[in-house]
């Protein structure tokens, strides 16, 4: 599987992918990294790892870059904009969301906003969801979910740290499942 990684921020998920692909525990290869944010630390990391790396903000500009690479999966790794892929990749975009969908998801729920809402509601478990993306935020078939147990004293930062640890297992696991079963099996 030839993959494009899209990010908007620190690129911690890119770090995880890079490490796991290198040590043979995650399938696929990263062909290109794209950030919508100019100063994203993740873009600098992509350069450091030796991946072709670009900043592009609109769908059209992004899809132009994608066209130049042989990509069959797009991984949204902390990409905080709604992405419209070209038709040939319509079912091949995978997102990670830092809650257990369908809770705490949809427009406005991203990054720390999710963990603050989780904290405020006082739920006792949270987690992450890896799912195929469609034209609506946080919809599309679910591939993997992982729960984390929250403690009474956890603040939003504690929750974020626990969830990110789960993300580091869930995303590679999901990619390996898609590699083994094929994209189509999740949309059936
Ligand atoms: C991802 O790890 C994910 O939890 C969240 O953003 C993080 C990336 O942050 N994604 C979403 O909220 C998507 N709705 P980072 O760039 O600081 O690593």
mmCIF file of C-alpha atoms in Angstrom, residues 1-6 14 17-18 21 26-34 46-47 49-54 65-75 88:
data_model
loop_
_atom_site.group_PDB
_atom_site.id
_atom_site.type_symbol
_atom_site.label_atom_id
_atom_site.label_comp_id
_atom_site.label_asym_id
_atom_site.label_seq_id
_atom_site.Cartn_x
_atom_site.Cartn_y
_atom_site.Cartn_z
ATOM 1 C CA UNK A 1 0.000 0.000 0.000
ATOM 2 C CA UNK A 2 1.345 3.351 -1.017
ATOM 3 C CA UNK A 3 0.248 5.974 1.476
ATOM 4 C CA UNK A 4 0.009 9.743 1.736
ATOM 5 C CA UNK A 5 0.026 11.208 5.255
ATOM 6 C CA UNK A 6 -1.831 14.470 5.874
ATOM 7 C CA UNK A 14 3.918 10.484 11.586
ATOM 8 C CA UNK A 17 4.154 5.462 11.498
ATOM 9 C CA UNK A 18 7.797 6.026 10.599
ATOM 10 C CA UNK A 21 7.206 0.913 9.225
ATOM 11 C CA UNK A 26 3.179 -1.594 10.084
ATOM 12 C CA UNK A 27 2.392 -2.372 6.459
ATOM 13 C CA UNK A 28 2.694 0.107 3.611
ATOM 14 C CA UNK A 29 5.076 2.843 2.602
ATOM 15 C CA UNK A 30 4.811 6.618 2.985
ATOM 16 C CA UNK A 31 5.080 8.239 -0.443
ATOM 17 C CA UNK A 32 4.304 11.835 0.441
ATOM 18 C CA UNK A 33 3.416 14.039 3.433
ATOM 19 C CA UNK A 34 1.144 17.072 3.104
ATOM 20 C CA UNK A 46 8.714 14.587 7.248
ATOM 21 C CA UNK A 47 11.722 16.304 5.686
ATOM 22 C CA UNK A 49 12.686 11.373 7.662
ATOM 23 C CA UNK A 50 13.300 11.897 3.947
ATOM 24 C CA UNK A 51 9.683 11.884 2.716
ATOM 25 C CA UNK A 52 8.580 14.294 -0.012
ATOM 26 C CA UNK A 53 6.809 17.006 2.007
ATOM 27 C CA UNK A 54 4.505 19.792 0.888
ATOM 28 C CA UNK A 65 0.202 16.926 -5.418
ATOM 29 C CA UNK A 66 -1.461 13.557 -4.831
ATOM 30 C CA UNK A 67 -1.765 13.131 -8.591
ATOM 31 C CA UNK A 68 2.016 13.232 -8.895
ATOM 32 C CA UNK A 69 2.459 10.290 -6.537
ATOM 33 C CA UNK A 70 1.275 6.735 -6.758
ATOM 34 C CA UNK A 71 -0.990 6.834 -3.725
ATOM 35 C CA UNK A 72 -3.672 4.303 -2.848
ATOM 36 C CA UNK A 73 -4.423 5.287 0.768
ATOM 37 C CA UNK A 74 -4.631 8.719 2.374
ATOM 38 C CA UNK A 75 -4.052 8.749 6.145
ATOM 39 C CA UNK A 88 -10.495 7.314 -7.446
#
